[in-house]
C-alpha cells in the first residue's frame, strides 16, 4: 500500500483515486467502499471507510464521505446554480441525523486569509433562525431552529474552536452540528468546486488553518457533519523543501472562494429547511 | 428634574453636563457625584451614581463612570498617541477588580456597520494570550491570561451576545470581563474621542447596535467593565419623527472609528499587562 | 421666493417639493416645469429648469431632472428588482444623446466613506466592453463600447476627478459620459431609494464628497449625464452649528448603499446595451 | 546558455543566480554585470544588463536592476523598519532621473486578488501633494509635486493601464514615473521581502496581473522606474501541466503583501521628499 503522506488531500474521493491509480493490484481496498454515480447531471463520489484498515490506507477516519464534483465553478449567476444548490442540499440532508430540533452551523477558518475564508463566508449566508423562532415570529414556524457561529482564529481569540463550540453547545443543546471548512486538495481542477460532506467530523491536521483541535462526536458529544471544499494544494507535495508551509492556489482564488461559499450557504439553508424554495431563499440572501 | 429622554446619551459625563446646563438650581444632584480633573494634560471626568435617585436622574445604573476626553481624535501617528494610550490604560487599571487571573475581552457590535464596528475592530488589537500561556510559551509568562471574543450580531448568529459570553465564561472562568462597544453620544465634538469606562456594565437599550441583552454582574455573575466610545448621535434628538432610527455621524466616521479602536486596543493591552512597554506593544500590533 | 440655503438637497424633486410646500402662492414657479407620473408602478418625478429664474429658485442648473422614487429600498433578491432596473434603464435611455459610439461611465466618490461609496461600487457592476470589442471578440459585437473609471479622491491622488476624466476623454473620445455619484438629500425616506438622472452634469458643491470640480458639457466639452442617489442628509439643516460637516444617515446605510449601487449598475448596463436581457446581465454580474 | 523559460522570475537577481548555479562555466555572462554588496546591514544585489546578449540570457530588458533583500519580512512594528525604509529610499533615489519637478506614482494590479494587490495598497501610502502645492499650501513648499494613480484592472475598466497613464501624463507632464507592481519570483524565501528597482520599465508578460501593455520610456515617452516585489511563484515551474495558471504563495500572503506595501510606500515617500524625516512621515501615514 502506497504511502500518500506527501500527497496530502483532505478529500476521500481524491485519496481513493490516488491509491487506485498507484496500485498494481485492482482488487478492492480492504476497509474501503467506493462508488461513483451521476446525480442531476453531476458526479457524486461516495467513499465509505468501514474499518481501521481503510482508515489507514486512505488517511481518513472511519465514516461516510460524499463528494459532489460539478466539474468547474458555478457562480450565482450561472443557470445551473439553483439545481446544484438543490443537489448538494439533498446530499447534506441524507447525512442529517435527525430532521428537526436545534441545529448549529459553524464556519471555521480565518477570514483574513483568502483560501481559509470559505467557512466564515459561507456562515454569513446561513440563515440564523433561533432568535426569530424564540421570539415567536410566526413567519419562521416552518423553519428549523438554526444558530450560526464563526469562531475565528486561535491567534486572535486565544480560544480553540472546539472549546468555543463546546461552550455554545452547552447553552443551545443542538441535535447535530455542521462544520464548514476549507480543505487542502490534490487535484488542481477540483479547487473551489468539489464539495465533500462527511459524518466523520474534522480530524486534527486537516483543513487549511492552524487550529487543529478535533471536532467530532468523540470530542463534542454529538453528531458532527463536516462540509469541506478544497481551496489549496499543499505545495509540500512538489517535494521542494523550500515550499514548506506554502500553498498552490488558482489565480482567481478570491473569486473561487466567494463563489463556493455562496453555493455552500444556499445548500445548507435548503437542506435544513426543506419547505424553503430556492427563489424564496434567494430573496432572503441577496 | 429634567427629562432627558429625547436627549439620549450613553455617556454619564454628557448626561451630567446636560442636566447641569438645564438646571436653574446649582445645588448638587442627589445620588450623583461628579468631578473633573486633568490627567497627563487630558480632561478626565468622573461621575459616580450612588443610588437610585442618581440613576433615574442620569438614566444610568449605579456605578462609577470615568470619561477621558482628549478634545479631538488622536491617530496612531500623532505624537500624543503613546501617552494617551498609557493614560487610558491607567484609568482602566483603576477599575480592574483583580490584578491577575483569566480575563475576557469582548468586542461588541456589527463590523459591517461603520459606527458600530468599534468593538470588533478594537478586539482585533487586543492580545490574546490564553493559548500561548497554556502552551507554556515562556515569553508570555509575564502576561496575564487573556481571551478575546467578538460575538457578532444577533441577526447573523441567532445567539444573543450575553448567551455567547455566558457560555464562554463557563469554559474559561475569567475573574472579570471587559466589554468594548460603540455608544450614542450627545455632543458632536466628543464623537470618536471620548472614552468612557464604567463598572456598571452595559444596560439594555444603550450602545449603537440592536442586541440589547444586558451585560452586567447580575446577568453574567462576574464583574463587568464596559469601555465605550460615542460614534453617533441619535438623530431622534432633533425632534423630527422622520429621523427615527437614523444617526448623525461625522463625515470621516470610518477613519474616526478605526482610530479610536486602535487607541482602545493599545490601552486595554497596556492595562492588562503592566510590564509591557508601549514600544514592545507597538512591535506586536503593527 | 424662499431661500432654501439651509435646506440643501441635491435632488430637484425634493427642492421643488420644499418650495411648493413653503409657498403661499400656488401659481407655477417661473422657469420651472414639474410633473409627476407613475411608470411601471413607480413614481417618476420630472423637473425641468428652463431658465435662470428657475435655476435660482431651485438652486440647480438649467436642465432636465428625472427622479424615480420606488418608495423604499429594493435589494437584488426582491421580486421587483428586475422591473425596477428596467424602468430606471428606460429613464436613462431617454436622456442618452446618441444611441451608439464610445461611452464613458464614471463612478465618483470615496470608497472608504460608506455613504460616498455609491459611485465606485456601482462602477464595479458596469460592464466594461471597450477592450473586448477592440480585441474583436464577436460575443460583444452587439454591445456598445463602454469604458469605466473610478477616479478616487483628490486627497489620495492629488488629481481632481475633472482632470482625470478630461485626460481619458482625450484618449477614448466618448460620445457622452455618465457620472454616478452619491447625493445629499432632504427627505429621510428617500435615502438610498431615489434615483435622479439629469443632463445638467454635476455642479460644484453638490454630492457627498469634497472634490467639487464641475463636471458638465462646459467643463468637459461633451454631454454629461449624472445619475445620483441621496445617501445622507446634511446635518447642518438642523440648525445646530456644532453639526457642521456631519451627516445624518440611516442605521443600515452600508446595506442601503450596496443595494442602490447594484440597482444603478444593472440599470446603466441595460440602458447602454438595449439588446441585453435582465437574465443575461444577471449571469454576467453575479 | 540555459533556457530559463520554465523557471520564470521577474527578478534579475534570481535569474542571475539561477544561471550561475546551472552553469558549468564560471566565466562572466556576456552582457551582464552583477555584484552584491551589503548596505546598512542588508544585502543589495545589483545587476546591469548591458546589451542584447545579456537581455536574452536573463530574459530581462537592458537596464539597471537593484534588489534589496532583507532576508525576511519586516513589518511596521519591527525595530528595523525605519532603517530599511531609508535604505530602500536611498536605492530609489539613486535611480531618479531628476531631483525635482512633477512626479507620477502608479500602483499597478488588482486589489481584489491578494498577491496582485501590492501596487494599489502601496499607492495608498504614497503622499499625493500635487493638489496641495497647487493650492499654495505653504506646509508643502518643501515637498516634490507628486500625483498618484491606481489604474485598476483591464477587465473592470476596459482601459489598459498604459492608456490611462499616457492620458494622465498629457495633463500633469511628469518628469518621471514610478510604477509599483507585484512580481512573480522563483525563490520561496524572497516572497514579500525582495525589493527590485529597475529603470527598464515593465515588460509585457511580467508581473502577477493580466494587463500586460508595456510601460517603458519607449511606450510612454518619459523615464519609467519600476519597483516590484515578488508575491507568488508561478506554479507552472513545477512542471505539472494541471498547474497552469496557478500560483504558489505563502500561507500568510495577505499579511506579507500588506507589510511589503507599507514598506514600499514609506520608501517612495522618503525618496521623493528628501527633507522628510521618518517620524514626520509616520505621523502623516498612520
Short mmCIF file of C-alpha atoms in Angstrom, two decimals, chain C residues 16-280:
data_model
loop_
_atom_site.label_atom_id
_atom_site.label_comp_id
_atom_site.label_asym_id
_atom_site.label_seq_id
_atom_site.Cartn_x
_atom_site.Cartn_y
_atom_site.Cartn_z
CA UNK C 16 -39.37 71.59 -5.89
CA UNK C 17 -41.48 69.95 -3.19
CA UNK C 18 -39.91 72.08 -0.48
CA UNK C 19 -40.60 75.23 -2.47
CA UNK C 20 -44.21 74.28 -3.11
CA UNK C 21 -44.82 73.30 0.49
CA UNK C 22 -43.38 76.58 1.75
CA UNK C 23 -45.23 78.71 -0.80
CA UNK C 24 -48.39 80.61 0.00
CA UNK C 25 -48.96 81.13 -3.68
CA UNK C 26 -49.84 78.09 -5.78
CA UNK C 27 -49.14 79.60 -9.19
CA UNK C 28 -46.35 77.83 -11.10
CA UNK C 29 -42.75 78.78 -10.38
CA UNK C 30 -41.34 80.81 -13.24
CA UNK C 31 -38.57 78.88 -15.00
CA UNK C 32 -39.54 75.53 -13.54
CA UNK C 33 -41.74 72.82 -15.06
CA UNK C 34 -42.61 69.90 -12.84
CA UNK C 35 -44.85 66.92 -13.24
CA UNK C 36 -45.20 63.52 -11.68
CA UNK C 37 -46.20 60.34 -13.42
CA UNK C 38 -46.38 56.69 -12.48
CA UNK C 39 -44.27 54.41 -14.62
CA UNK C 40 -44.37 50.64 -14.20
CA UNK C 41 -45.96 51.21 -10.82
CA UNK C 42 -43.24 53.55 -9.58
CA UNK C 43 -43.36 57.29 -9.08
CA UNK C 44 -41.35 59.26 -11.66
CA UNK C 45 -40.88 62.92 -10.92
CA UNK C 46 -39.80 65.20 -13.78
CA UNK C 47 -38.46 68.69 -13.22
CA UNK C 48 -37.27 70.95 -15.99
CA UNK C 49 -35.33 74.07 -15.13
CA UNK C 50 -35.84 76.20 -18.20
CA UNK C 51 -34.06 79.44 -17.36
CA UNK C 52 -32.04 81.30 -14.78
CA UNK C 53 -35.08 82.26 -12.71
CA UNK C 54 -35.81 78.56 -12.21
CA UNK C 55 -32.15 77.78 -11.60
CA UNK C 56 -32.00 80.37 -8.84
CA UNK C 57 -35.27 79.27 -7.29
CA UNK C 58 -34.32 75.59 -7.14
CA UNK C 59 -30.58 76.01 -6.69
CA UNK C 60 -30.00 73.75 -9.70
CA UNK C 61 -28.55 74.49 -13.15
CA UNK C 62 -30.78 74.65 -16.22
CA UNK C 63 -31.57 71.16 -17.48
CA UNK C 64 -33.80 68.13 -17.16
CA UNK C 65 -34.09 66.16 -13.91
CA UNK C 66 -35.92 62.85 -13.66
CA UNK C 67 -36.27 61.15 -10.31
CA UNK C 68 -37.52 57.61 -9.89
CA UNK C 69 -38.88 57.03 -6.39
CA UNK C 70 -39.78 53.40 -5.72
CA UNK C 71 -40.76 54.27 -2.17
CA UNK C 72 -38.23 52.08 -0.38
CA UNK C 73 -35.05 50.08 -0.96
CA UNK C 74 -35.33 47.19 -3.42
CA UNK C 75 -32.46 44.74 -2.87
CA UNK C 76 -31.33 42.27 -5.56
CA UNK C 77 -33.35 39.45 -4.03
CA UNK C 78 -36.62 41.42 -4.16
CA UNK C 79 -39.02 40.25 -6.88
CA UNK C 80 -39.44 43.87 -8.02
CA UNK C 81 -35.72 44.38 -8.68
CA UNK C 82 -35.68 43.26 -12.36
CA UNK C 83 -38.57 45.55 -13.37
CA UNK C 84 -37.19 48.49 -11.41
CA UNK C 85 -33.81 48.07 -13.12
CA UNK C 86 -35.57 48.06 -16.49
CA UNK C 87 -37.65 51.13 -15.62
CA UNK C 88 -34.58 53.05 -14.47
CA UNK C 89 -32.76 51.92 -17.63
CA UNK C 90 -35.61 53.35 -19.67
CA UNK C 91 -35.31 56.72 -17.95
CA UNK C 92 -31.54 56.75 -18.54
CA UNK C 93 -32.04 55.79 -22.18
CA UNK C 94 -34.35 58.75 -22.75
CA UNK C 95 -31.52 61.03 -21.73
CA UNK C 96 -28.80 59.45 -23.90
CA UNK C 97 -27.53 61.90 -26.51
CA UNK C 98 -26.76 59.21 -29.09
CA UNK C 99 -27.63 55.55 -29.21
CA UNK C 100 -24.14 54.36 -30.20
CA UNK C 101 -20.43 55.14 -30.12
CA UNK C 102 -17.86 55.07 -27.32
CA UNK C 103 -19.25 55.78 -23.89
CA UNK C 104 -17.57 56.51 -20.56
CA UNK C 105 -19.07 55.72 -17.16
CA UNK C 106 -17.52 57.41 -14.13
CA UNK C 107 -18.05 56.31 -10.53
CA UNK C 108 -17.33 59.34 -8.33
CA UNK C 109 -16.70 59.21 -4.61
CA UNK C 110 -14.64 57.73 -1.85
CA UNK C 111 -14.98 54.01 -1.36
CA UNK C 112 -13.62 54.28 2.18
CA UNK C 113 -16.51 56.51 3.33
CA UNK C 114 -19.67 54.45 3.31
CA UNK C 115 -22.26 56.99 2.10
CA UNK C 116 -19.80 58.29 -0.52
CA UNK C 117 -19.02 54.82 -1.90
CA UNK C 118 -22.06 54.60 -4.18
CA UNK C 119 -20.23 55.72 -7.32
CA UNK C 120 -17.24 53.36 -7.12
CA UNK C 121 -19.47 50.45 -6.03
CA UNK C 122 -21.86 50.99 -8.92
CA UNK C 123 -18.96 51.34 -11.36
CA UNK C 124 -17.83 47.82 -10.44
CA UNK C 125 -21.06 46.42 -11.81
CA UNK C 126 -20.93 48.39 -15.06
CA UNK C 127 -19.75 46.16 -17.90
CA UNK C 128 -16.55 47.43 -19.50
CA UNK C 129 -16.58 46.30 -23.12
CA UNK C 130 -14.02 48.51 -24.80
CA UNK C 131 -11.09 46.06 -24.57
CA UNK C 132 -13.29 43.15 -25.67
CA UNK C 133 -14.69 44.95 -28.68
CA UNK C 134 -11.24 46.23 -29.66
CA UNK C 135 -9.92 42.69 -29.41
CA UNK C 136 -12.62 41.73 -31.89
CA UNK C 137 -14.47 39.43 -29.51
CA UNK C 138 -17.57 38.54 -31.59
CA UNK C 139 -19.68 37.92 -28.48
CA UNK C 140 -19.52 41.65 -27.84
CA UNK C 141 -20.39 42.86 -31.34
CA UNK C 142 -23.90 43.79 -30.22
CA UNK C 143 -22.64 45.68 -27.18
CA UNK C 144 -21.87 49.39 -27.07
CA UNK C 145 -18.22 50.31 -26.45
CA UNK C 146 -18.11 51.21 -22.77
CA UNK C 147 -15.16 52.27 -20.61
CA UNK C 148 -15.44 52.65 -16.86
CA UNK C 149 -13.38 54.67 -14.40
CA UNK C 150 -13.45 55.50 -10.72
CA UNK C 151 -11.16 58.48 -10.21
CA UNK C 152 -10.87 58.06 -6.45
CA UNK C 153 -10.36 61.00 -4.16
CA UNK C 154 -8.36 64.16 -4.53
CA UNK C 155 -6.54 63.64 -1.25
CA UNK C 156 -5.21 60.27 -2.38
CA UNK C 157 -4.29 61.07 -5.95
CA UNK C 158 -3.61 64.80 -5.99
CA UNK C 159 -5.70 64.85 -9.16
CA UNK C 160 -9.17 66.35 -9.50
CA UNK C 161 -11.78 64.00 -10.95
CA UNK C 162 -12.38 66.51 -13.77
CA UNK C 163 -8.72 66.39 -14.78
CA UNK C 164 -8.66 62.61 -14.85
CA UNK C 165 -11.86 62.42 -16.88
CA UNK C 166 -10.68 65.07 -19.34
CA UNK C 167 -7.43 63.15 -19.80
CA UNK C 168 -9.27 59.89 -20.51
CA UNK C 169 -11.71 61.58 -22.87
CA UNK C 170 -8.75 62.69 -24.95
CA UNK C 171 -7.79 59.04 -25.45
CA UNK C 172 -11.13 57.31 -25.81
CA UNK C 173 -13.20 60.10 -27.45
CA UNK C 174 -16.58 59.17 -25.95
CA UNK C 175 -19.83 60.49 -27.40
CA UNK C 176 -21.16 61.09 -23.90
CA UNK C 177 -20.34 60.33 -20.33
CA UNK C 178 -22.38 59.26 -17.35
CA UNK C 179 -21.26 60.21 -13.85
CA UNK C 180 -22.59 58.22 -10.88
CA UNK C 181 -22.41 59.96 -7.52
CA UNK C 182 -23.84 59.93 -4.01
CA UNK C 183 -26.00 62.94 -3.21
CA UNK C 184 -27.15 64.84 -0.15
CA UNK C 185 -30.93 64.79 0.14
CA UNK C 186 -33.50 66.37 2.39
CA UNK C 187 -36.04 63.60 2.97
CA UNK C 188 -35.18 60.68 5.21
CA UNK C 189 -37.46 58.27 3.37
CA UNK C 190 -35.73 58.91 0.04
CA UNK C 191 -32.24 57.97 1.24
CA UNK C 192 -30.86 55.10 -0.81
CA UNK C 193 -34.01 54.83 -2.89
CA UNK C 194 -34.35 57.94 -5.04
CA UNK C 195 -32.63 57.83 -8.40
CA UNK C 196 -32.08 61.15 -10.15
CA UNK C 197 -30.84 61.40 -13.74
CA UNK C 198 -30.00 64.80 -15.12
CA UNK C 199 -28.38 66.17 -18.23
CA UNK C 200 -27.05 69.20 -16.35
CA UNK C 201 -23.91 67.48 -15.08
CA UNK C 202 -22.56 67.82 -11.56
CA UNK C 203 -22.30 71.26 -10.06
CA UNK C 204 -19.55 72.36 -7.69
CA UNK C 205 -20.69 71.96 -4.13
CA UNK C 206 -23.09 69.13 -4.72
CA UNK C 207 -22.65 65.46 -3.86
CA UNK C 208 -21.29 63.92 -0.70
CA UNK C 209 -17.55 64.18 -1.37
CA UNK C 210 -15.07 67.03 -1.31
CA UNK C 211 -13.59 67.27 -4.79
CA UNK C 212 -16.07 69.58 -6.37
CA UNK C 213 -14.63 70.44 -9.74
CA UNK C 214 -17.66 70.83 -12.02
CA UNK C 215 -18.38 68.04 -14.47
CA UNK C 216 -20.50 69.36 -17.29
CA UNK C 217 -20.67 69.96 -21.01
CA UNK C 218 -18.96 73.31 -20.37
CA UNK C 219 -16.01 71.90 -18.43
CA UNK C 220 -15.53 68.66 -20.39
CA UNK C 221 -16.71 69.55 -23.88
CA UNK C 222 -19.18 66.72 -24.26
CA UNK C 223 -22.66 65.88 -22.98
CA UNK C 224 -22.62 64.76 -19.35
CA UNK C 225 -25.36 62.76 -17.69
CA UNK C 226 -25.34 62.49 -13.91
CA UNK C 227 -27.04 59.67 -12.03
CA UNK C 228 -27.26 60.32 -8.31
CA UNK C 229 -28.74 58.70 -5.24
CA UNK C 230 -29.12 60.55 -1.93
CA UNK C 231 -27.34 58.69 0.87
CA UNK C 232 -27.09 61.39 3.53
CA UNK C 233 -28.86 64.44 4.86
CA UNK C 234 -26.55 67.31 5.65
CA UNK C 235 -26.85 67.69 9.43
CA UNK C 236 -26.34 71.44 9.09
CA UNK C 237 -30.02 71.51 8.10
CA UNK C 238 -30.91 71.03 11.75
CA UNK C 239 -29.59 74.45 12.55
CA UNK C 240 -27.12 73.35 15.22
CA UNK C 241 -23.73 74.84 14.39
CA UNK C 242 -21.89 72.03 16.19
CA UNK C 243 -23.19 69.70 13.49
CA UNK C 244 -21.30 71.41 10.70
CA UNK C 245 -19.72 68.80 8.44
CA UNK C 246 -21.81 65.99 9.89
CA UNK C 247 -24.21 63.70 8.12
CA UNK C 248 -27.49 62.09 9.02
CA UNK C 249 -27.60 58.54 7.68
CA UNK C 250 -29.87 55.57 8.24
CA UNK C 251 -28.54 52.92 10.60
CA UNK C 252 -28.22 50.48 7.72
CA UNK C 253 -26.51 52.89 5.33
CA UNK C 254 -23.86 50.28 4.41
CA UNK C 255 -26.53 47.90 3.15
CA UNK C 256 -28.55 50.68 1.56
CA UNK C 257 -25.59 51.96 -0.45
CA UNK C 258 -24.64 48.47 -1.66
CA UNK C 259 -28.21 47.81 -2.67
CA UNK C 260 -28.64 51.11 -4.53
CA UNK C 261 -25.28 50.69 -6.28
CA UNK C 262 -26.36 47.30 -7.55
CA UNK C 263 -29.58 48.66 -8.99
CA UNK C 264 -27.74 51.54 -10.62
CA UNK C 265 -25.23 49.17 -12.23
CA UNK C 266 -27.95 46.94 -13.63
CA UNK C 267 -29.88 49.91 -14.98
CA UNK C 268 -26.83 51.50 -16.62
CA UNK C 269 -25.91 48.21 -18.30
CA UNK C 270 -29.45 47.67 -19.56
CA UNK C 271 -29.63 51.27 -20.82
CA UNK C 272 -26.33 51.11 -22.70
CA UNK C 273 -26.89 47.67 -24.25
CA UNK C 274 -30.56 47.55 -25.31
CA UNK C 275 -30.29 44.00 -26.66
CA UNK C 276 -29.17 42.68 -23.26
CA UNK C 277 -31.86 40.90 -21.28
CA UNK C 278 -32.01 41.13 -17.50
CA UNK C 279 -31.29 37.42 -17.07
CA UNK C 280 -28.22 37.54 -19.30
#
